[in-house]
mmCIF file with all atom_site columns, C-alpha atoms in Angstrom:
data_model
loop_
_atom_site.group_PDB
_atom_site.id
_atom_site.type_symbol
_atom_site.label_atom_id
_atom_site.label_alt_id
_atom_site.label_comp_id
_atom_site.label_asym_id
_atom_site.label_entity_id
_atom_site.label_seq_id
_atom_site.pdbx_PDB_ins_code
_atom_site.Cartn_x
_atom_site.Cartn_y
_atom_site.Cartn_z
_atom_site.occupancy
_atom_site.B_iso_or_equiv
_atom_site.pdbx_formal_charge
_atom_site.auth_seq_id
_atom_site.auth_comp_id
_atom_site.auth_asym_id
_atom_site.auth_atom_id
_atom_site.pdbx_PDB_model_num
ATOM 1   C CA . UNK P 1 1   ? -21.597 7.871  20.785 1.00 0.00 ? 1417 UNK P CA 1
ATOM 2   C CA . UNK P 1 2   ? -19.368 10.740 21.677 1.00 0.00 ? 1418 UNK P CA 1
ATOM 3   C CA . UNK P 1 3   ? -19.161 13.751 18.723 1.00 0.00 ? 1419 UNK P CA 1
ATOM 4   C CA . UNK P 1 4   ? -16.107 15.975 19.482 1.00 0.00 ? 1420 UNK P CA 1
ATOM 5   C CA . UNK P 1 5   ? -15.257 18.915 17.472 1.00 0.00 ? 1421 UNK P CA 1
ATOM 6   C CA . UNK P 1 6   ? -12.159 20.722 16.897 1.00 0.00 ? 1422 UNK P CA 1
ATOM 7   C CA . UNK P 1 7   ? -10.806 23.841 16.778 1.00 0.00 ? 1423 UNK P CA 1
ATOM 8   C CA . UNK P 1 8   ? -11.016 23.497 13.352 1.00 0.00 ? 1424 UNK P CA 1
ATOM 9   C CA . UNK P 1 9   ? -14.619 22.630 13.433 1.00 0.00 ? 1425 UNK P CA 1
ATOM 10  C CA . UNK P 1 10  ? -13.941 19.201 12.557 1.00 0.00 ? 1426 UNK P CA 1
ATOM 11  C CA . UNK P 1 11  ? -16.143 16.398 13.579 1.00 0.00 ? 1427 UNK P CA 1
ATOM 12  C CA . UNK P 1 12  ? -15.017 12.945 14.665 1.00 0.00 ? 1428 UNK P CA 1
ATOM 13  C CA . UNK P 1 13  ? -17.835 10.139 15.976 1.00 0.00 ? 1429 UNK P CA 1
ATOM 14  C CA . UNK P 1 14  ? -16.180 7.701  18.214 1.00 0.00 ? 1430 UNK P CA 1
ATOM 15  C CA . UNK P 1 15  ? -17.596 4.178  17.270 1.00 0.00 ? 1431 UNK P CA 1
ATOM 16  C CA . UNK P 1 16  ? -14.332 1.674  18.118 1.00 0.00 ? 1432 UNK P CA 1
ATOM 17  C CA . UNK P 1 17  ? -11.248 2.666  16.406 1.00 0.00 ? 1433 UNK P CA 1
ATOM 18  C CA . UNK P 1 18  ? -11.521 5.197  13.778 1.00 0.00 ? 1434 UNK P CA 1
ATOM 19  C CA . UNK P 1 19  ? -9.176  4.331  10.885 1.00 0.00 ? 1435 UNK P CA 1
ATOM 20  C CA . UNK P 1 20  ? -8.068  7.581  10.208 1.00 0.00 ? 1436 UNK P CA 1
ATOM 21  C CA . UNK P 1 21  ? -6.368  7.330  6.191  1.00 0.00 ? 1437 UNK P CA 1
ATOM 22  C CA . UNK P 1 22  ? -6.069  3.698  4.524  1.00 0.00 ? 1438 UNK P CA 1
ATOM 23  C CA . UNK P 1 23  ? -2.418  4.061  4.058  1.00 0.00 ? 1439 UNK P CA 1
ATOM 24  C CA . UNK P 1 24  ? -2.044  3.670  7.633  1.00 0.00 ? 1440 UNK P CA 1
ATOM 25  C CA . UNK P 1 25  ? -1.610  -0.077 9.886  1.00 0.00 ? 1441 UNK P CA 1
ATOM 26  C CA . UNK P 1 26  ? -3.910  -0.922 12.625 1.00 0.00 ? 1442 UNK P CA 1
ATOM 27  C CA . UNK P 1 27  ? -1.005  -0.142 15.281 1.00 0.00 ? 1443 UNK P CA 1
ATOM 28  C CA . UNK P 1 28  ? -0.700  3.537  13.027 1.00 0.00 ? 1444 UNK P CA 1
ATOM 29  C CA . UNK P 1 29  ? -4.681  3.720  13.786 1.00 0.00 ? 1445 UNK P CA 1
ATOM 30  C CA . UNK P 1 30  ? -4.856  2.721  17.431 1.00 0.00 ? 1446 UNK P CA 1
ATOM 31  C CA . UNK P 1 31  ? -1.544  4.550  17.963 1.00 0.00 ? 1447 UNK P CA 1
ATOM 32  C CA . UNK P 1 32  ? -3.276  7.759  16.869 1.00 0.00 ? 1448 UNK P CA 1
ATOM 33  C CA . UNK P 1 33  ? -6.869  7.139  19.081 1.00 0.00 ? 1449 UNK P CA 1
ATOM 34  C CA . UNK P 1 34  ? -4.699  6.577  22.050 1.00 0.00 ? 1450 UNK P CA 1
ATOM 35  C CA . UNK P 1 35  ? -2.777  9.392  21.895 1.00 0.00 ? 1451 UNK P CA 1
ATOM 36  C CA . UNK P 1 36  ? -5.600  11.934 21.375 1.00 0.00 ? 1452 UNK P CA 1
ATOM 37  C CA . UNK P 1 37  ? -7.677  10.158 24.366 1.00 0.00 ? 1453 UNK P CA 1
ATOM 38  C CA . UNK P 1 38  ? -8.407  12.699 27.039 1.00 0.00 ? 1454 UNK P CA 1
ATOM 39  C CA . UNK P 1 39  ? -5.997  12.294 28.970 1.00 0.00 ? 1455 UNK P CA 1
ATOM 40  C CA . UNK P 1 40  ? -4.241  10.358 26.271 1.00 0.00 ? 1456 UNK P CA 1
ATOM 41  C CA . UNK P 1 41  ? -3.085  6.714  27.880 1.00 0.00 ? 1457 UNK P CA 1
ATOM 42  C CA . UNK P 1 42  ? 1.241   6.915  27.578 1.00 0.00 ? 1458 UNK P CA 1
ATOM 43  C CA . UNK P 1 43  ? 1.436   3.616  28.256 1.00 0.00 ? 1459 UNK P CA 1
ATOM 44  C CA . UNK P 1 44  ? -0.676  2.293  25.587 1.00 0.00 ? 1460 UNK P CA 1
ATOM 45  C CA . UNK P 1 45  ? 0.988   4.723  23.667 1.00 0.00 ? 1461 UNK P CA 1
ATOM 46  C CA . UNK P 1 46  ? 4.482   3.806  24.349 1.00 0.00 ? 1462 UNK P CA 1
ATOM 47  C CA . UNK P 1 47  ? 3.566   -0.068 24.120 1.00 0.00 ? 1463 UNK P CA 1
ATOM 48  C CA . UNK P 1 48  ? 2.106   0.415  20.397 1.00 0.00 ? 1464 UNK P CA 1
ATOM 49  C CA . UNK P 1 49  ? 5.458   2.441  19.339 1.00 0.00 ? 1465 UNK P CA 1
ATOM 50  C CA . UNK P 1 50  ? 7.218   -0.340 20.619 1.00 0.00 ? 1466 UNK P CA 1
ATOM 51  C CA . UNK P 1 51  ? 5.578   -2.902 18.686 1.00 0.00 ? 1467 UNK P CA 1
ATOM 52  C CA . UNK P 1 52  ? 6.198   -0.616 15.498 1.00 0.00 ? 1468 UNK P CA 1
ATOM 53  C CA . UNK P 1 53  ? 3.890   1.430  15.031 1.00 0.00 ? 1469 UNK P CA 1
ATOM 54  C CA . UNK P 1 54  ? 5.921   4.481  12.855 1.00 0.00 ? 1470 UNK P CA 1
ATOM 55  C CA . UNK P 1 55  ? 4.909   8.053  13.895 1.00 0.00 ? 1471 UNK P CA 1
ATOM 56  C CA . UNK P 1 56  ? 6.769   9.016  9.992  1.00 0.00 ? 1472 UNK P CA 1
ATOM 57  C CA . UNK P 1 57  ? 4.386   6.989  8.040  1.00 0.00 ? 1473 UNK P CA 1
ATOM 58  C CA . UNK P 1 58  ? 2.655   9.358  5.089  1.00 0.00 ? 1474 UNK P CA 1
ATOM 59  C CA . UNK P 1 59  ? -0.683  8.928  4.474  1.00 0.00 ? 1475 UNK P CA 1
ATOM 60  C CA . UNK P 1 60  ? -2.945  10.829 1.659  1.00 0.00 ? 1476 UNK P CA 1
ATOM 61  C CA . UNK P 1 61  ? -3.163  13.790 3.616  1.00 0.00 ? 1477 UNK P CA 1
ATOM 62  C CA . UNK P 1 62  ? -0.584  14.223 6.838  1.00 0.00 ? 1478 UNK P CA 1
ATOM 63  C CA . UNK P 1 63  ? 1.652   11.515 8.594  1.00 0.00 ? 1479 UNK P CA 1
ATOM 64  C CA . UNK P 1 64  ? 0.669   9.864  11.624 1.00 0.00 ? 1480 UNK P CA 1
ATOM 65  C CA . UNK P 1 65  ? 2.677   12.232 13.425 1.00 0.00 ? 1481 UNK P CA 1
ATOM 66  C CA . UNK P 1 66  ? 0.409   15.409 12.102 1.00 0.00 ? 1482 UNK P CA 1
ATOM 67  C CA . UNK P 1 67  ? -2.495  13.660 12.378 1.00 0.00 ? 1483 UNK P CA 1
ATOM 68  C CA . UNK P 1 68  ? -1.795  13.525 16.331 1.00 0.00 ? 1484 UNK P CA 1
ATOM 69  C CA . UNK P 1 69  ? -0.601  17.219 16.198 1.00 0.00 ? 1485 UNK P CA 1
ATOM 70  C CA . UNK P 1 70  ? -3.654  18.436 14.788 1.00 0.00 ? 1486 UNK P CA 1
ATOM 71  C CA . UNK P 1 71  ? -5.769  17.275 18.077 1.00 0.00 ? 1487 UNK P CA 1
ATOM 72  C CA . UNK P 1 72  ? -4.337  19.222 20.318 1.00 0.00 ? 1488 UNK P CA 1
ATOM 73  C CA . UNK P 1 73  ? -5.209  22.603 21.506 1.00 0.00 ? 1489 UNK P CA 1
ATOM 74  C CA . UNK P 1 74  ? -8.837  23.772 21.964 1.00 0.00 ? 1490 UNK P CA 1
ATOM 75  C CA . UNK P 1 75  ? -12.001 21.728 21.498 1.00 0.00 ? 1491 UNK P CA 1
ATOM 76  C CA . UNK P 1 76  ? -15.133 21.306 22.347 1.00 0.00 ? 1492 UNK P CA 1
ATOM 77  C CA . UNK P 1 77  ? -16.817 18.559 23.812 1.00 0.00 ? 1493 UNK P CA 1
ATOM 78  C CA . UNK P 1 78  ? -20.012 16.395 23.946 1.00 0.00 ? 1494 UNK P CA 1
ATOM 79  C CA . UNK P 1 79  ? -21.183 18.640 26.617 1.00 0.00 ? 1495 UNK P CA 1
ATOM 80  C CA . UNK P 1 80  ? -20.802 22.009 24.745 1.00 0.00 ? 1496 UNK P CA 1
ATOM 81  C CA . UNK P 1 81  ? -17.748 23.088 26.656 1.00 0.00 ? 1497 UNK P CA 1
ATOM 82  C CA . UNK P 1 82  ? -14.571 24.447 26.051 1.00 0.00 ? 1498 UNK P CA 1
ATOM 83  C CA . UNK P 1 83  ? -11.718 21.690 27.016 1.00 0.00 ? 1499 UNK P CA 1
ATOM 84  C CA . UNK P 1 84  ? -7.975  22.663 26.521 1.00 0.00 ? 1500 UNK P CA 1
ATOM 85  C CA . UNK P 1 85  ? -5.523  19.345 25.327 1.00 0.00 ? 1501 UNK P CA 1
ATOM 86  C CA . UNK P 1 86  ? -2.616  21.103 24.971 1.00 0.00 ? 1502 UNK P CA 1
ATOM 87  C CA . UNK P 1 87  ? -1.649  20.251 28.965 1.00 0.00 ? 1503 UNK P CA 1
ATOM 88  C CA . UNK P 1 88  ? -0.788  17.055 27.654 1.00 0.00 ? 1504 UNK P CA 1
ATOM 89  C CA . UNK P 1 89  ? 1.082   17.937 24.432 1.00 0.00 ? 1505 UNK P CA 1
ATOM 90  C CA . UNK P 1 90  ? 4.905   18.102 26.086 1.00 0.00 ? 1506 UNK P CA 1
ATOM 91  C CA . UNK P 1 91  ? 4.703   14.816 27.626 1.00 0.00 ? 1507 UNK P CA 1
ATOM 92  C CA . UNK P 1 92  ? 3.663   13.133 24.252 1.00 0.00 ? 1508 UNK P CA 1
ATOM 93  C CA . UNK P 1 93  ? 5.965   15.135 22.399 1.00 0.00 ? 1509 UNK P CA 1
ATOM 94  C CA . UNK P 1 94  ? 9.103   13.797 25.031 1.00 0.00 ? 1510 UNK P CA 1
ATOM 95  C CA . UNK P 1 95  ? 7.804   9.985  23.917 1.00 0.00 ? 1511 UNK P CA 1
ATOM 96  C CA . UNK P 1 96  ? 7.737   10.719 20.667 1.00 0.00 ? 1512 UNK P CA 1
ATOM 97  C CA . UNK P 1 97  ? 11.152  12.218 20.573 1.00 0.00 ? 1513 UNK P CA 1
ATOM 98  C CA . UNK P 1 98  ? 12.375  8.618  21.435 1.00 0.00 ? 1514 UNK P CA 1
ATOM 99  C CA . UNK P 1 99  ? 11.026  7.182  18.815 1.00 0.00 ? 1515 UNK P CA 1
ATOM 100 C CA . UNK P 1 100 ? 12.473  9.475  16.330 1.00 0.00 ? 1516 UNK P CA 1
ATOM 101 C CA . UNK P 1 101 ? 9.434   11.217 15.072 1.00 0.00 ? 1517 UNK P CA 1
ATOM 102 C CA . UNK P 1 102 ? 10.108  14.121 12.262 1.00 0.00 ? 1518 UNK P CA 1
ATOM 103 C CA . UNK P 1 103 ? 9.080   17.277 13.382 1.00 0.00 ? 1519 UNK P CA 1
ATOM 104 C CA . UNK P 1 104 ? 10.092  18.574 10.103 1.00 0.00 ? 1520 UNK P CA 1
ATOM 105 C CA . UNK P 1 105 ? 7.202   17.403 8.191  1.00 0.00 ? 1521 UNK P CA 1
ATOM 106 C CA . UNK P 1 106 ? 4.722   19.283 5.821  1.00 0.00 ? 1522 UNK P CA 1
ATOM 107 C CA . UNK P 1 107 ? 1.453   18.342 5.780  1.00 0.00 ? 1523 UNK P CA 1
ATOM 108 C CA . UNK P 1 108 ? -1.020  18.536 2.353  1.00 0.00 ? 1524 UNK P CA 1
ATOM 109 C CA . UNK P 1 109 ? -0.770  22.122 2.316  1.00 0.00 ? 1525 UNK P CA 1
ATOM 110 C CA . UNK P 1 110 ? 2.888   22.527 2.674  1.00 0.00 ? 1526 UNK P CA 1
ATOM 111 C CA . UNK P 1 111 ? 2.420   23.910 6.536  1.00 0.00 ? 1527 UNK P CA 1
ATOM 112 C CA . UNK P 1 112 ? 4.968   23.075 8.956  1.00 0.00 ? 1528 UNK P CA 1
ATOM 113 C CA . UNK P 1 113 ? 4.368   21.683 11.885 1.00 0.00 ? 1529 UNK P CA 1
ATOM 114 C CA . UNK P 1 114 ? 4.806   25.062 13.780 1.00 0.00 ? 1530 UNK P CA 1
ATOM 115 C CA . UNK P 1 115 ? 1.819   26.281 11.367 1.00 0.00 ? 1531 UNK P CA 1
ATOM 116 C CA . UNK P 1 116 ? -0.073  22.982 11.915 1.00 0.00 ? 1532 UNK P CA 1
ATOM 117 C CA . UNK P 1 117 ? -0.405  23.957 15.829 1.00 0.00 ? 1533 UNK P CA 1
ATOM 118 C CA . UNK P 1 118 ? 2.190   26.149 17.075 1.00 0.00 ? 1534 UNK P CA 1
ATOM 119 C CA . UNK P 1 119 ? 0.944   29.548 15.800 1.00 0.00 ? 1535 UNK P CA 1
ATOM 120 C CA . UNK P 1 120 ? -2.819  29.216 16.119 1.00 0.00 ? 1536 UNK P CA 1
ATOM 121 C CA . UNK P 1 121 ? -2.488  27.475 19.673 1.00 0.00 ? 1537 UNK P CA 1
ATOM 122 C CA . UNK P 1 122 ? -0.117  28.758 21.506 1.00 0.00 ? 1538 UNK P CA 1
ATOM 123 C CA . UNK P 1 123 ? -1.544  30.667 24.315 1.00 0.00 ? 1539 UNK P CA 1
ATOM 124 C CA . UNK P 1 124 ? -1.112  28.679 27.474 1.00 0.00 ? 1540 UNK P CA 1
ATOM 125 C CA . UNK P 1 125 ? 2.050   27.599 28.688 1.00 0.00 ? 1541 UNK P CA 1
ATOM 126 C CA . UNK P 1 126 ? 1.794   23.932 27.960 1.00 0.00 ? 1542 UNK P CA 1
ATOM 127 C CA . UNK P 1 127 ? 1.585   24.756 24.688 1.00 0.00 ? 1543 UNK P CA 1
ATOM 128 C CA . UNK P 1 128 ? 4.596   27.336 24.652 1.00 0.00 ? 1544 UNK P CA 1
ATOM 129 C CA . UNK P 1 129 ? 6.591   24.163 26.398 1.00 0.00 ? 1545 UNK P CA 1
ATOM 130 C CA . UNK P 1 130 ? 5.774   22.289 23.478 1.00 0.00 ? 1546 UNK P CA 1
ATOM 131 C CA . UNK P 1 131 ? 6.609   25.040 21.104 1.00 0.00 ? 1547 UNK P CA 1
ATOM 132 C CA . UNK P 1 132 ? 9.874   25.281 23.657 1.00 0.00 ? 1548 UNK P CA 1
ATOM 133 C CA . UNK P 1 133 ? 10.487  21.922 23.221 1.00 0.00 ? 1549 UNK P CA 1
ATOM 134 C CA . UNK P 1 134 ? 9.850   21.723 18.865 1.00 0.00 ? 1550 UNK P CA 1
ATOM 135 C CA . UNK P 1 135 ? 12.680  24.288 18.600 1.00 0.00 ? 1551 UNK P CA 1
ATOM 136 C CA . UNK P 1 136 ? 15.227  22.405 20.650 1.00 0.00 ? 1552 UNK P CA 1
ATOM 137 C CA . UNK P 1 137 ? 14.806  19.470 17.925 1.00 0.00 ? 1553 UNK P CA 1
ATOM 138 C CA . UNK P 1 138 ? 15.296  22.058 15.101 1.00 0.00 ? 1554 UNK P CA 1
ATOM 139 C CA . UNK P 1 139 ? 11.906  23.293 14.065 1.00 0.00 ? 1555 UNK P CA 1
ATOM 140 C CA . UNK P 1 140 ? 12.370  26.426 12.274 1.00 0.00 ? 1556 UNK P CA 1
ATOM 141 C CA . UNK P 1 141 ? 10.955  29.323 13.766 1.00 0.00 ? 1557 UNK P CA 1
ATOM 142 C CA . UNK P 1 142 ? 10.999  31.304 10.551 1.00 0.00 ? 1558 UNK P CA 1
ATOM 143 C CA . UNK P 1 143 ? 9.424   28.686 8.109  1.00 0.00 ? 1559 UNK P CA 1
ATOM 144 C CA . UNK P 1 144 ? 6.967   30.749 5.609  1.00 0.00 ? 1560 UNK P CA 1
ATOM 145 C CA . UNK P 1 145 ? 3.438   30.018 4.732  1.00 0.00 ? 1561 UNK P CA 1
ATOM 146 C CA . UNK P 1 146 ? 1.709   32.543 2.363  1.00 0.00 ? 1562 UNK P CA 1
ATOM 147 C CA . UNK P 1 147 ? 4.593   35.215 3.487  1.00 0.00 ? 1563 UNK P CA 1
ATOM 148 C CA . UNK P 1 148 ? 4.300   34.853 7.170  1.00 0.00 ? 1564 UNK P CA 1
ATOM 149 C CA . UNK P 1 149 ? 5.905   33.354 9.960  1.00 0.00 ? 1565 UNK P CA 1
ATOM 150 C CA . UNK P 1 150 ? 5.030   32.103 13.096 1.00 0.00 ? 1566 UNK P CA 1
ATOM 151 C CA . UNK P 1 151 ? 6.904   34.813 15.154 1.00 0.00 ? 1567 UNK P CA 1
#
């Protein structure tokens, strides 16, 4: 049984697939542990987008797309240390682009998805590509939450 925690202190136990909100499809589920493996496996990835799985669908809390997002960045693992994800952020963003995912989206607290990973997370340079590559597709840098931006 792995426990990893996030940066948001956040702890998921790996038993099998996790099934991360009800409103989401088995392919939605497996679609999301895939992609936050370490590395995450593209190819299953790719395959399960390709059978349908929708990176748009709206759970209770976030879409499937957010509830990716929210992985990446800083975390620490079984072991006690310190593991940077956000090396593989660009590539998965470049697949999801092909699938149309909405980068638009809010999550439950009305946060963009610059706020959701952008702004706290952005300190290496995989994570600026990603940032890099969010604003070619139209994220706003200037969305607001509680009177600030992330610039």
């Amino acid at each position: 049984m792995n426990v990893i925690k996030s940066k948001r202190n956040k702890e998921r136990v790996k038993t099998g697939m996790e099934k991360y909100d009800a409103a989401f499809s088995d392919l939605e589920n497996r679609l999301i542990e895939e992609a936050r493996m370490i590395p995450p496996r593209m190819e299953a990835v790719e395959e399960l987008l390709k059978q349908g799985a929708d990176l748009n669908k709206t759970g209770a809390e976030r879409n499937v797309f957010l509830t990716i997002l929210e992985y990446y960045g800083e975390y620490v693992d079984e072991n006690g240390d310190v593991r940077e994800t956000g090396e593989y952020l660009p590539a998965l963003l470049k697949l999801f682009f092909r699938y149309d995912v909405d980068i638009k989206v809010k999550n439950e607290d009305e946060m963009s998805a610059a706020w959701c990973f952008v702004w706290p997370t952005a300190t290496d340079q995989a994570m600026l590509e990603a940032a890099e590559l969010l604003l070619q597709k139209g994220m706003k840098a200037n969305a607001r939450y509680q009177n600030e931006t992330p610039l």
